[in-house]
Amino acid sequence: MVYIKDDIESLDKKLGREVRVCGWVLRQRIVGKIIFWRIVDSTGETQVIFKRGEIPDDLFEKAKKVTLMSAVEIRGIVRPAKTKGGKEIVPKEVTIIPTDPILPIDPLNRTSTLSQRLNYRSIDLRDPKISSIFHIRSLIAQAFREYLLSQGFVEIHTPAISIYSAEGGADVFEVKYFDKTAYLRQSPQLYKQLAVSGLERVFEIGPAFRAEKHWTIRHLCEFTSMDIEVAWINDIQPLLELAEETIKYIFEKLRSEGKKYFDILEKEPPSMPTTPFPVMTWKEAIAIIKDRGIPMEGKDIPPAGERVLYEYVKKRYDSEFLWIVDWPFEVRPFYAMKYPNSETTQSMDLLYRGLEILTGGKREHRYEILKKQMLQKKLRPDFFGYYLEAFKYGFPPHGGWAIGLDRLTMQVLQLDNIREVVLFPRDPGRLEP
RNA sequence: GCCCCCGUGGUGUAGUGGCUAGCAUGUGGGCCUGUCAAGCCCGAGAUGCGGGUUCGAUUCCCGCCGGGGGCGCCA
């Protein structure tokens, strides 16, 4: 590893040695002729001691003037101490990058609101409880990538800007593209399909955009989608298995490498699920929801229904996961593949702890039928130019799914707002920072 | 798109149709040689904006702005 500084978590192995520790002042205590600093970096917390007689007087005076959340760099000797963490640093040289003493969020009591914390994320992230969320998020993405690479998948990077406007019902963001109007993608769907026709097994981790004014704790205008697409499948079974195995691999990693972050957050890592996950058809799910007296307006399952289903599988199968398969074409996109002579699609959603975290299915690969389904959805085939044409030239049967990284992270950590797991969330009211 | 709730020092909050608008923490100054949510003394610091009702509004009413939540839609 390239040496940059001595991380606080590494100090236990460096007792008696000179180190260079960099971080932020979390607390300052003046006890007569001794000053203590509690400092934090992204790996932990430690204490710096300024003791008159032990260090030069000018260093003592400097230490006295520090304000909370100032950035500091300390060169000094690590020694054991009767303190939290069992060690302290005796400084030789200290650099302070002072903060404005009036802080916009409260770093000690953690009483600030989420909105205020998001405005000042760079301060917020100094709290180990906050940075742990992003370590866990990073591990989830890493595990996703590792598992799919191990299964012969290729990581791809498809455009976020394109001429194709609507693939589903969701509204899209318009972008000025020189003299044309382009759109931000709602998902990498169309491009991962085109890619799979040659690469056979692909995945992508990237942003997706929805111009919908939904003010909820589980929606954003920009979110991160972990997509896969696989060629040569004849039903959705391999898709279910791939998802189950991917999730198991992610959870294993969280339970091993992620343990320390769950400890900081005082939360339990997710328990290992047993596979296969319980499977229910859309019809069966609807029946249960109606049976519990939840009003059903359209054909999509409302949030209250998702919670009811969670209670149901938890009790009946002791599972936190539930597959819902065979959705009506009415609530799926034009590219969903129907069963023969049916308006039911070969598709699935996965609920985890009562929230939809994955959606996918088998895709229609037959040119004429795909075109017909576009018309059925009141989309104009001529707007889909080269995308649609590709299906004329030996397009393999295929399917795939996407996991919402933000939602999975939120559910794994049992947080109550998706904005907690996104560094700089985009919702209808937030375009900054 | 619809509905509900909230807006008081930097931060988090209490309270009030009139009286010095209270508390915690931070912040400025002082005391203290082992603090670790340290303790003690002193100081500065607030009613989101606009309009209305009223002798008087931070409080009541309306609008705007900001924040939180639910529904719808969606993933």
Short mmCIF file of C-alpha atoms (C1' of nucleotides) in Angstrom, two decimals:
data_model
loop_
_atom_site.label_atom_id
_atom_site.label_comp_id
_atom_site.label_asym_id
_atom_site.label_seq_id
_atom_site.Cartn_x
_atom_site.Cartn_y
_atom_site.Cartn_z
CA MET A 1 0.00 0.00 0.00
CA VAL A 2 1.27 3.48 -0.86
CA TYR A 3 2.09 5.41 2.30
CA ILE A 4 0.00 8.56 2.64
CA LYS A 5 -0.52 8.93 6.36
CA ASP A 6 -0.86 6.75 9.44
CA ASP A 7 -4.51 5.75 9.67
CA ILE A 8 -5.87 5.82 13.19
CA GLU A 9 -6.88 2.15 12.99
CA SER A 10 -3.22 1.25 12.38
CA LEU A 11 -1.87 2.94 15.53
CA ASP A 12 -2.17 -0.13 17.76
CA LYS A 13 0.69 -1.66 15.80
CA LYS A 14 2.81 1.49 16.03
CA LEU A 15 3.19 2.02 19.78
CA GLY A 16 6.41 3.86 20.59
CA ARG A 17 6.91 4.98 17.01
CA GLU A 18 6.61 8.38 15.38
CA VAL A 19 3.51 8.74 13.23
CA ARG A 20 1.75 11.29 11.06
CA VAL A 21 -1.93 11.30 11.89
CA CYS A 22 -4.43 13.48 10.02
CA GLY A 23 -8.05 14.06 10.84
CA TRP A 24 -10.60 16.35 12.47
CA VAL A 25 -10.98 17.55 16.04
CA LEU A 26 -14.08 15.94 17.50
CA ARG A 27 -13.66 17.14 21.09
CA GLN A 28 -11.31 19.34 23.03
CA ARG A 29 -10.88 19.12 26.80
CA ILE A 30 -8.79 21.56 28.77
CA VAL A 31 -7.91 20.30 32.24
CA GLY A 32 -5.59 22.91 33.68
CA LYS A 33 -2.18 22.23 32.26
CA ILE A 34 -3.28 19.33 30.07
CA ILE A 35 -5.24 19.54 26.84
CA PHE A 36 -6.86 16.55 25.21
CA TRP A 37 -8.01 16.37 21.63
CA ARG A 38 -10.25 13.56 20.47
CA ILE A 39 -9.62 13.29 16.74
CA VAL A 40 -11.34 11.27 14.08
CA ASP A 41 -10.32 10.09 10.63
CA SER A 42 -12.12 7.76 8.25
CA THR A 43 -10.72 4.73 10.09
CA GLY A 44 -11.32 5.56 13.74
CA GLU A 45 -10.82 7.86 16.69
CA THR A 46 -7.86 8.54 18.93
CA GLN A 47 -6.57 11.00 21.51
CA VAL A 48 -3.82 13.60 21.37
CA ILE A 49 -2.37 14.86 24.64
CA PHE A 50 -0.75 18.26 25.15
CA LYS A 51 0.87 18.32 28.59
CA ARG A 52 2.76 21.35 29.87
CA GLY A 53 6.37 20.40 30.51
CA GLU A 54 6.15 17.49 28.13
CA ILE A 55 5.72 19.59 25.00
CA PRO A 56 6.83 23.12 24.02
CA ASP A 57 4.70 25.99 25.40
CA ASP A 58 3.87 27.38 21.96
CA LEU A 59 2.38 24.02 20.97
CA PHE A 60 0.23 24.11 24.11
CA GLU A 61 -1.05 27.60 23.27
CA LYS A 62 -1.79 26.50 19.72
CA ALA A 63 -3.75 23.47 20.92
CA LYS A 64 -5.82 25.65 23.24
CA LYS A 65 -7.19 27.73 20.37
CA VAL A 66 -8.51 24.91 18.20
CA THR A 67 -12.24 24.73 17.41
CA LEU A 68 -14.24 21.59 16.73
CA MET A 69 -14.07 20.12 13.23
CA SER A 70 -10.82 21.89 12.39
CA ALA A 71 -8.64 19.73 10.15
CA VAL A 72 -5.39 18.79 11.87
CA GLU A 73 -2.16 17.04 11.05
CA ILE A 74 -0.10 15.73 13.96
CA ARG A 75 3.42 14.34 14.01
CA GLY A 76 4.17 12.62 17.27
CA ILE A 77 4.82 9.47 19.24
CA VAL A 78 2.12 6.90 19.99
CA ARG A 79 2.09 5.59 23.54
CA PRO A 80 -0.28 3.48 25.65
CA ALA A 81 -2.75 5.35 27.85
CA LYS A 82 -5.65 4.68 30.17
CA THR A 83 -8.12 6.05 27.70
CA LYS A 84 -10.75 4.96 25.23
CA GLY A 85 -8.75 3.08 22.59
CA GLY A 86 -5.87 2.54 25.01
CA LYS A 87 -3.38 4.88 23.36
CA GLU A 88 -2.57 8.52 22.80
CA ILE A 89 -0.31 10.66 20.67
CA VAL A 90 2.29 12.97 22.21
CA PRO A 91 2.70 15.65 19.54
CA LYS A 92 5.94 17.10 18.26
CA GLU A 93 4.49 19.18 15.47
CA VAL A 94 0.92 20.20 14.72
CA THR A 95 -0.71 21.85 11.69
CA ILE A 96 -4.22 23.23 12.07
CA ILE A 97 -6.52 24.13 9.20
CA PRO A 98 -9.10 26.03 11.23
CA THR A 99 -12.83 25.82 10.69
CA ASP A 100 -15.28 28.65 10.94
CA PRO A 101 -16.25 28.32 14.62
CA ILE A 102 -19.97 28.58 13.81
CA LEU A 103 -20.79 25.15 12.40
CA PRO A 104 -23.95 24.58 10.35
CA ILE A 105 -24.51 21.11 11.80
CA ASP A 106 -23.91 19.78 15.28
CA PRO A 107 -21.02 17.30 15.11
CA LEU A 108 -21.24 16.20 18.75
CA ASN A 109 -24.88 15.52 19.47
CA ARG A 110 -25.85 14.45 15.95
CA THR A 111 -29.10 16.32 16.35
CA SER A 112 -29.17 18.00 12.95
CA THR A 113 -31.87 17.11 10.48
CA LEU A 114 -31.17 14.95 7.42
CA SER A 115 -31.76 17.87 5.11
CA GLN A 116 -29.25 20.03 6.96
CA ARG A 117 -26.73 17.17 7.04
CA LEU A 118 -27.09 16.67 3.28
CA ASN A 119 -26.38 20.35 2.71
CA TYR A 120 -23.13 19.89 4.61
CA ARG A 121 -22.22 16.32 3.66
CA SER A 122 -18.50 16.98 3.85
CA ILE A 123 -18.82 17.57 7.60
CA ASP A 124 -21.44 14.87 8.04
CA LEU A 125 -19.13 12.23 6.55
CA ARG A 126 -16.59 12.70 9.35
CA ASP A 127 -18.95 10.81 11.64
CA PRO A 128 -17.91 7.14 11.55
CA LYS A 129 -21.57 6.15 11.72
CA ILE A 130 -22.15 8.01 8.47
CA SER A 131 -19.01 6.94 6.65
CA SER A 132 -19.75 3.32 7.55
CA ILE A 133 -22.91 3.50 5.45
CA PHE A 134 -20.81 4.31 2.40
CA HIS A 135 -18.26 1.62 3.14
CA ILE A 136 -21.12 -0.89 3.21
CA ARG A 137 -22.57 0.50 0.01
CA SER A 138 -19.15 0.17 -1.63
CA LEU A 139 -18.83 -3.44 -0.45
CA ILE A 140 -22.22 -4.31 -1.95
CA ALA A 141 -21.19 -2.94 -5.34
CA GLN A 142 -17.83 -4.69 -5.09
CA ALA A 143 -19.43 -8.04 -4.24
CA PHE A 144 -21.93 -7.65 -7.07
CA ARG A 145 -19.07 -7.09 -9.50
CA GLU A 146 -16.93 -9.92 -8.14
CA TYR A 147 -19.71 -12.47 -8.28
CA LEU A 148 -20.78 -11.68 -11.84
CA LEU A 149 -17.21 -11.64 -13.11
CA SER A 150 -16.81 -15.10 -11.57
CA GLN A 151 -19.81 -16.25 -13.62
CA GLY A 152 -18.34 -15.14 -16.95
CA PHE A 153 -20.07 -11.76 -17.18
CA VAL A 154 -18.50 -8.71 -18.83
CA GLU A 155 -18.77 -5.28 -17.26
CA ILE A 156 -20.12 -2.76 -19.75
CA HIS A 157 -20.60 1.01 -19.80
CA THR A 158 -23.54 2.26 -21.84
CA PRO A 159 -24.61 5.82 -22.59
CA ALA A 160 -26.66 7.87 -20.18
CA ILE A 161 -27.70 10.27 -22.93
CA SER A 162 -29.62 9.06 -25.93
CA ILE A 163 -32.35 9.82 -28.43
CA TYR A 164 -34.65 7.09 -27.11
CA SER A 165 -37.14 8.82 -24.88
CA ALA A 166 -39.67 6.50 -23.30
CA GLU A 167 -39.31 2.86 -22.51
CA GLY A 168 -41.90 2.72 -19.79
CA GLY A 169 -44.39 5.02 -18.21
CA ALA A 170 -41.90 7.06 -16.23
CA ASP A 171 -41.10 10.59 -17.30
CA VAL A 172 -37.67 11.39 -18.65
CA PHE A 173 -35.33 14.35 -18.30
CA GLU A 174 -34.70 16.28 -21.50
CA VAL A 175 -31.17 17.31 -22.37
CA LYS A 176 -30.10 19.80 -24.98
CA TYR A 177 -27.75 17.88 -27.27
CA PHE A 178 -26.44 20.49 -29.71
CA ASP A 179 -29.39 21.04 -32.07
CA LYS A 180 -31.28 17.91 -30.95
CA THR A 181 -33.28 16.97 -27.91
CA ALA A 182 -31.88 13.97 -26.06
CA TYR A 183 -32.95 12.19 -22.90
CA LEU A 184 -31.30 10.85 -19.77
CA ARG A 185 -31.79 7.14 -19.54
CA GLN A 186 -34.39 5.66 -17.23
CA SER A 187 -32.24 2.54 -17.10
CA PRO A 188 -29.50 0.95 -19.23
CA GLN A 189 -32.15 -1.50 -20.46
CA LEU A 190 -32.11 -0.91 -24.20
CA TYR A 191 -28.33 -0.85 -24.44
CA LYS A 192 -27.65 -3.86 -22.26
CA GLN A 193 -30.04 -5.78 -24.53
CA LEU A 194 -28.12 -4.71 -27.62
CA ALA A 195 -24.85 -5.67 -25.92
CA VAL A 196 -26.02 -9.11 -24.85
CA SER A 197 -26.65 -10.07 -28.46
CA GLY A 198 -22.87 -10.42 -28.86
CA LEU A 199 -21.35 -10.43 -25.39
CA GLU A 200 -23.93 -12.92 -24.07
CA ARG A 201 -23.52 -12.07 -20.38
CA VAL A 202 -23.19 -8.45 -19.31
CA PHE A 203 -23.56 -6.31 -16.24
CA GLU A 204 -23.40 -2.62 -15.50
CA ILE A 205 -23.44 -0.47 -12.39
CA GLY A 206 -24.58 3.02 -13.28
CA PRO A 207 -27.02 5.86 -12.84
CA ALA A 208 -30.64 5.90 -13.95
CA PHE A 209 -32.88 8.95 -14.07
CA ARG A 210 -36.59 9.48 -13.46
CA ALA A 211 -38.25 12.86 -13.88
CA GLU A 212 -41.04 12.03 -11.48
CA LYS A 213 -42.12 14.24 -8.63
CA HIS A 214 -42.46 11.50 -6.08
CA TRP A 215 -41.84 12.83 -2.61
CA THR A 216 -41.22 9.62 -0.75
CA ILE A 217 -38.54 8.08 1.44
CA ARG A 218 -37.77 5.44 -1.22
CA HIS A 219 -37.62 7.36 -4.52
CA LEU A 220 -34.99 9.58 -6.10
CA CYS A 221 -34.68 11.31 -9.45
CA GLU A 222 -31.24 9.77 -9.91
CA PHE A 223 -30.41 6.36 -8.51
CA THR A 224 -27.80 3.67 -9.03
CA SER A 225 -28.88 0.57 -10.84
CA MET A 226 -26.98 -2.74 -10.82
CA ASP A 227 -28.07 -4.39 -14.04
CA ILE A 228 -27.45 -7.75 -15.62
CA GLU A 229 -28.59 -9.23 -18.92
CA VAL A 230 -28.05 -12.83 -20.14
CA ALA A 231 -28.52 -14.39 -23.56
CA TRP A 232 -29.76 -17.91 -24.37
CA ILE A 233 -32.23 -18.40 -21.58
CA ASN A 234 -35.60 -20.02 -22.27
CA ASP A 235 -37.36 -19.16 -19.02
CA ILE A 236 -36.83 -16.96 -15.98
CA GLN A 237 -35.42 -19.71 -13.74
CA PRO A 238 -31.73 -18.90 -14.38
CA LEU A 239 -32.50 -15.25 -13.63
CA LEU A 240 -33.93 -16.14 -10.24
CA GLU A 241 -30.93 -18.32 -9.43
CA LEU A 242 -28.45 -15.67 -10.54
CA ALA A 243 -30.14 -13.13 -8.30
CA GLU A 244 -30.24 -15.46 -5.32
CA GLU A 245 -26.59 -16.39 -5.70
CA THR A 246 -25.55 -12.78 -6.21
CA ILE A 247 -27.39 -11.73 -3.06
CA LYS A 248 -25.89 -14.58 -1.07
CA TYR A 249 -22.40 -13.56 -2.22
CA ILE A 250 -23.09 -9.93 -1.28
CA PHE A 251 -24.38 -10.92 2.15
CA GLU A 252 -21.38 -13.17 2.80
CA LYS A 253 -19.07 -10.25 2.08
CA LEU A 254 -21.09 -7.95 4.33
CA ARG A 255 -20.93 -10.49 7.14
CA SER A 256 -17.15 -10.86 6.86
CA GLU A 257 -15.52 -7.70 5.51
CA GLY A 258 -18.47 -5.50 6.43
CA LYS A 259 -18.77 -6.64 10.04
CA LYS A 260 -16.74 -3.77 11.49
CA TYR A 261 -19.00 -1.19 9.83
CA PHE A 262 -22.13 -2.86 11.13
CA ASP A 263 -20.52 -2.79 14.58
CA ILE A 264 -19.91 0.95 14.32
CA LEU A 265 -23.54 1.38 13.31
CA GLU A 266 -24.63 -0.93 16.16
CA LYS A 267 -26.60 -3.01 13.68
CA GLU A 268 -26.66 -6.68 12.79
CA PRO A 269 -25.34 -7.70 9.36
CA PRO A 270 -28.05 -9.35 7.23
CA SER A 271 -28.59 -13.02 8.00
CA MET A 272 -27.78 -15.56 5.29
CA PRO A 273 -30.94 -16.36 3.36
CA THR A 274 -31.86 -19.89 2.43
CA THR A 275 -32.37 -20.54 -1.26
CA PRO A 276 -34.46 -20.83 -3.26
CA PHE A 277 -36.47 -17.84 -2.05
CA PRO A 278 -40.23 -18.32 -1.76
CA VAL A 279 -42.01 -17.69 -5.07
CA MET A 280 -45.53 -16.39 -5.52
CA THR A 281 -47.36 -15.42 -8.67
CA TRP A 282 -48.74 -11.94 -9.05
CA LYS A 283 -52.25 -13.37 -8.83
CA GLU A 284 -51.48 -15.12 -5.55
CA ALA A 285 -49.90 -11.97 -4.13
CA ILE A 286 -52.90 -9.86 -5.07
CA ALA A 287 -55.24 -12.37 -3.46
CA ILE A 288 -53.32 -12.17 -0.17
CA ILE A 289 -53.28 -8.39 -0.25
CA LYS A 290 -56.99 -8.14 -0.96
CA ASP A 291 -57.66 -10.73 1.70
CA ARG A 292 -55.96 -8.44 4.26
CA GLY A 293 -58.20 -5.58 3.24
CA ILE A 294 -55.57 -3.44 1.48
CA PRO A 295 -57.23 -1.38 -1.26
CA MET A 296 -55.89 -2.14 -4.74
CA GLU A 297 -56.36 0.66 -7.26
CA GLY A 298 -54.38 -0.46 -10.31
CA LYS A 299 -52.51 -3.67 -10.99
CA ASP A 300 -49.25 -2.67 -9.35
CA ILE A 301 -48.73 -3.62 -5.74
CA PRO A 302 -48.97 -0.62 -3.39
CA PRO A 303 -46.43 -0.10 -0.55
CA ALA A 304 -48.97 -1.20 2.04
CA GLY A 305 -49.38 -4.43 0.07
CA GLU A 306 -45.63 -5.01 0.00
CA ARG A 307 -45.55 -4.74 3.77
CA VAL A 308 -48.40 -7.23 4.11
CA LEU A 309 -46.57 -9.69 1.89
CA TYR A 310 -43.44 -9.32 4.01
CA GLU A 311 -45.37 -10.24 7.16
CA TYR A 312 -46.82 -13.17 5.27
CA VAL A 313 -43.55 -14.75 4.05
CA LYS A 314 -41.78 -13.96 7.28
CA LYS A 315 -44.39 -15.92 9.20
CA ARG A 316 -44.97 -18.69 6.72
CA TYR A 317 -41.46 -19.31 5.32
CA ASP A 318 -39.26 -17.40 7.78
CA SER A 319 -37.90 -15.56 4.75
CA GLU A 320 -37.09 -11.88 4.30
CA PHE A 321 -37.23 -12.36 0.52
CA LEU A 322 -40.15 -12.98 -1.77
CA TRP A 323 -40.29 -13.46 -5.51
CA ILE A 324 -43.41 -12.23 -7.24
CA VAL A 325 -43.56 -13.63 -10.78
CA ASP A 326 -45.87 -13.57 -13.79
CA TRP A 327 -46.96 -9.93 -13.86
CA PRO A 328 -49.65 -8.68 -16.24
CA PHE A 329 -48.31 -7.02 -19.39
CA GLU A 330 -50.33 -3.95 -18.43
CA VAL A 331 -47.82 -3.06 -15.67
CA ARG A 332 -44.64 -4.16 -17.43
CA PRO A 333 -42.66 -2.44 -20.20
CA PHE A 334 -43.08 -3.14 -23.92
CA TYR A 335 -40.05 -5.45 -24.10
CA ALA A 336 -41.40 -7.91 -21.51
CA MET A 337 -41.98 -11.39 -22.93
CA LYS A 338 -45.49 -12.79 -22.63
CA TYR A 339 -46.37 -16.42 -22.15
CA PRO A 340 -47.84 -17.88 -25.36
CA ASN A 341 -51.38 -16.65 -26.04
CA SER A 342 -51.44 -14.73 -22.79
CA GLU A 343 -51.25 -11.20 -21.42
CA THR A 344 -49.11 -12.46 -18.55
CA THR A 345 -45.38 -11.79 -18.77
CA GLN A 346 -42.39 -13.92 -17.84
CA SER A 347 -41.23 -11.42 -15.26
CA MET A 348 -40.38 -11.02 -11.62
CA ASP A 349 -39.94 -8.60 -8.79
CA LEU A 350 -38.01 -9.36 -5.64
CA LEU A 351 -39.14 -7.94 -2.31
CA TYR A 352 -36.65 -7.71 0.53
CA ARG A 353 -37.99 -6.79 3.94
CA GLY A 354 -41.11 -5.50 2.29
CA LEU A 355 -39.54 -3.30 -0.35
CA GLU A 356 -39.06 -3.96 -4.05
CA ILE A 357 -35.31 -4.14 -4.64
CA LEU A 358 -35.12 -5.97 -7.96
CA THR A 359 -37.17 -6.11 -11.09
CA GLY A 360 -36.62 -8.05 -14.29
CA GLY A 361 -37.75 -10.73 -16.64
CA LYS A 362 -37.39 -12.43 -19.94
CA ARG A 363 -37.43 -10.05 -22.92
CA GLU A 364 -39.23 -10.29 -26.23
CA HIS A 365 -36.55 -10.95 -28.89
CA ARG A 366 -38.80 -11.58 -31.93
CA TYR A 367 -38.82 -8.46 -34.11
CA GLU A 368 -42.44 -8.55 -35.27
CA ILE A 369 -43.84 -9.28 -31.85
CA LEU A 370 -41.64 -6.64 -30.20
CA LYS A 371 -42.95 -4.11 -32.70
CA LYS A 372 -46.52 -5.18 -31.96
CA GLN A 373 -45.95 -4.78 -28.23
CA MET A 374 -44.64 -1.24 -28.75
CA LEU A 375 -47.89 -0.39 -30.50
CA GLN A 376 -49.85 -2.03 -27.72
CA LYS A 377 -48.07 0.35 -25.30
CA LYS A 378 -48.85 3.28 -27.62
CA LEU A 379 -45.16 3.77 -28.44
CA ARG A 380 -44.06 4.56 -32.00
CA PRO A 381 -41.72 1.88 -33.40
CA ASP A 382 -40.09 4.44 -35.71
CA PHE A 383 -38.79 6.28 -32.61
CA PHE A 384 -36.73 3.22 -31.72
CA GLY A 385 -34.64 3.19 -34.91
CA TYR A 386 -31.50 1.08 -34.60
CA TYR A 387 -32.65 -0.46 -31.31
CA LEU A 388 -35.65 -2.10 -32.92
CA GLU A 389 -33.81 -2.95 -36.14
CA ALA A 390 -31.22 -4.95 -34.21
CA PHE A 391 -33.87 -7.55 -33.46
CA LYS A 392 -34.06 -8.43 -37.16
CA TYR A 393 -30.57 -9.92 -37.22
CA GLY A 394 -30.52 -13.15 -35.22
CA PHE A 395 -31.27 -11.80 -31.78
CA PRO A 396 -30.93 -14.49 -29.10
CA PRO A 397 -33.56 -15.13 -26.45
CA HIS A 398 -32.48 -13.26 -23.34
CA GLY A 399 -33.47 -11.69 -20.07
CA GLY A 400 -32.12 -9.86 -17.09
CA TRP A 401 -32.81 -7.82 -14.04
CA ALA A 402 -31.70 -4.79 -12.08
CA ILE A 403 -31.13 -4.31 -8.38
CA GLY A 404 -31.48 -0.82 -6.97
CA LEU A 405 -28.17 -0.36 -5.14
CA ASP A 406 -29.59 2.44 -3.03
CA ARG A 407 -32.63 0.45 -2.00
CA LEU A 408 -30.65 -2.68 -1.24
CA THR A 409 -28.23 -0.69 0.93
CA MET A 410 -31.12 1.01 2.70
CA GLN A 411 -32.84 -2.30 3.43
CA VAL A 412 -29.67 -4.07 4.53
CA LEU A 413 -29.06 -1.27 7.04
CA GLN A 414 -32.75 -0.88 7.88
CA LEU A 415 -32.57 2.86 7.38
CA ASP A 416 -35.79 4.75 6.96
CA ASN A 417 -34.82 7.15 4.17
CA ILE A 418 -33.08 6.36 0.89
CA ARG A 419 -31.26 9.70 1.07
CA GLU A 420 -29.19 8.32 3.96
CA VAL A 421 -27.40 5.92 1.60
CA VAL A 422 -26.80 8.36 -1.26
CA LEU A 423 -23.95 10.83 -0.93
CA PHE A 424 -25.60 13.65 -2.84
CA PRO A 425 -29.21 12.68 -3.50
CA ARG A 426 -31.27 14.13 -6.33
CA ASP A 427 -34.95 14.50 -5.53
CA PRO A 428 -37.49 16.90 -7.02
CA GLY A 429 -36.43 19.58 -4.56
CA ARG A 430 -32.69 19.01 -4.38
CA LEU A 431 -30.20 19.80 -7.11
CA GLU A 432 -27.43 20.91 -4.76
CA PRO A 433 -24.87 20.15 -3.48
"C1'" G B 1 -50.82 15.79 -8.96
"C1'" C B 2 -53.54 15.47 -3.97
"C1'" C B 3 -53.53 15.60 1.50
"C1'" C B 4 -51.46 16.30 6.57
"C1'" C B 5 -47.78 18.31 10.04
"C1'" C B 6 -43.72 21.74 11.24
"C1'" G B 7 -40.73 26.64 10.85
"C1'" U B 8 -37.80 30.38 17.90
"C1'" G B 9 -29.89 31.95 18.99
"C1'" G B 10 -24.85 28.32 14.73
"C1'" U B 11 -27.29 23.38 16.00
"C1'" G B 12 -31.40 20.83 18.69
"C1'" U B 13 -35.52 22.53 21.39
"C1'" A B 14 -39.27 25.01 25.54
"C1'" G B 15 -42.82 28.76 25.94
"C1'" U B 16 -46.07 33.09 25.29
"C1'" G B 17 -51.91 38.02 22.26
"C1'" G B 18 -48.29 42.57 26.21
"C1'" C B 19 -43.76 41.29 31.48
"C1'" U B 20 -35.94 40.47 30.78
"C1'" A B 21 -38.53 34.68 25.09
"C1'" G B 22 -36.29 29.61 28.92
"C1'" C B 23 -32.96 25.13 28.38
"C1'" A B 24 -28.96 22.11 26.17
"C1'" U B 25 -24.84 22.14 23.09
"C1'" G B 26 -21.58 24.87 20.25
"C1'" U B 27 -19.09 29.68 20.28
"C1'" G B 28 -15.80 34.10 22.99
"C1'" G B 29 -13.22 34.95 27.92
"C1'" G B 30 -11.54 32.87 32.83
"C1'" C B 31 -10.31 28.61 36.66
"C1'" C B 32 -8.58 23.55 37.02
"C1'" U B 33 -1.99 18.40 35.71
"C1'" G B 34 -5.62 12.58 33.23
"C1'" U B 35 -10.19 14.40 30.45
"C1'" C B 36 -12.95 10.72 27.82
"C1'" A B 37 -21.11 13.20 27.15
"C1'" A B 38 -15.55 16.36 32.18
"C1'" G B 39 -16.75 20.25 35.91
"C1'" C B 40 -17.25 25.46 37.58
"C1'" C B 41 -17.71 31.13 36.65
"C1'" C B 42 -18.70 35.23 33.07
"C1'" G B 43 -20.21 37.03 27.97
"C1'" A B 44 -22.30 37.32 22.93
"C1'" G B 45 -26.15 35.11 20.14
"C1'" A B 46 -33.08 33.72 18.02
"C1'" U B 47 -39.13 34.17 16.75
"C1'" G B 48 -38.26 32.31 7.87
"C1'" C B 49 -40.45 36.29 4.32
"C1'" G B 50 -44.76 39.38 2.86
"C1'" G B 51 -49.66 40.94 3.97
"C1'" G B 52 -54.02 41.07 7.34
"C1'" U B 53 -56.76 41.23 12.27
"C1'" U B 54 -55.47 43.98 16.89
"C1'" C B 55 -54.04 49.50 21.04
"C1'" G B 56 -50.25 45.63 20.71
"C1'" A B 57 -48.50 39.52 16.79
"C1'" U B 58 -43.19 35.41 17.88
"C1'" U B 59 -48.29 33.59 19.15
"C1'" C B 60 -54.42 34.27 15.42
"C1'" C B 61 -55.71 34.43 9.75
"C1'" C B 62 -54.00 34.41 4.37
"C1'" G B 63 -50.08 33.91 0.76
"C1'" C B 64 -45.03 32.68 -0.33
"C1'" C B 65 -40.52 30.20 0.82
"C1'" G B 66 -38.17 26.21 3.47
"C1'" G B 67 -38.44 21.36 6.13
"C1'" G B 68 -40.85 16.47 7.39
"C1'" G B 69 -44.45 12.67 6.24
"C1'" G B 70 -48.59 10.00 3.70
"C1'" C B 71 -51.19 8.88 -0.92
"C1'" G B 72 -50.83 8.54 -6.11
"C1'" C B 73 -47.38 7.24 -9.78
"C1'" C B 74 -43.03 4.57 -10.08
"C1'" A B 75 -38.11 1.17 -9.39
#
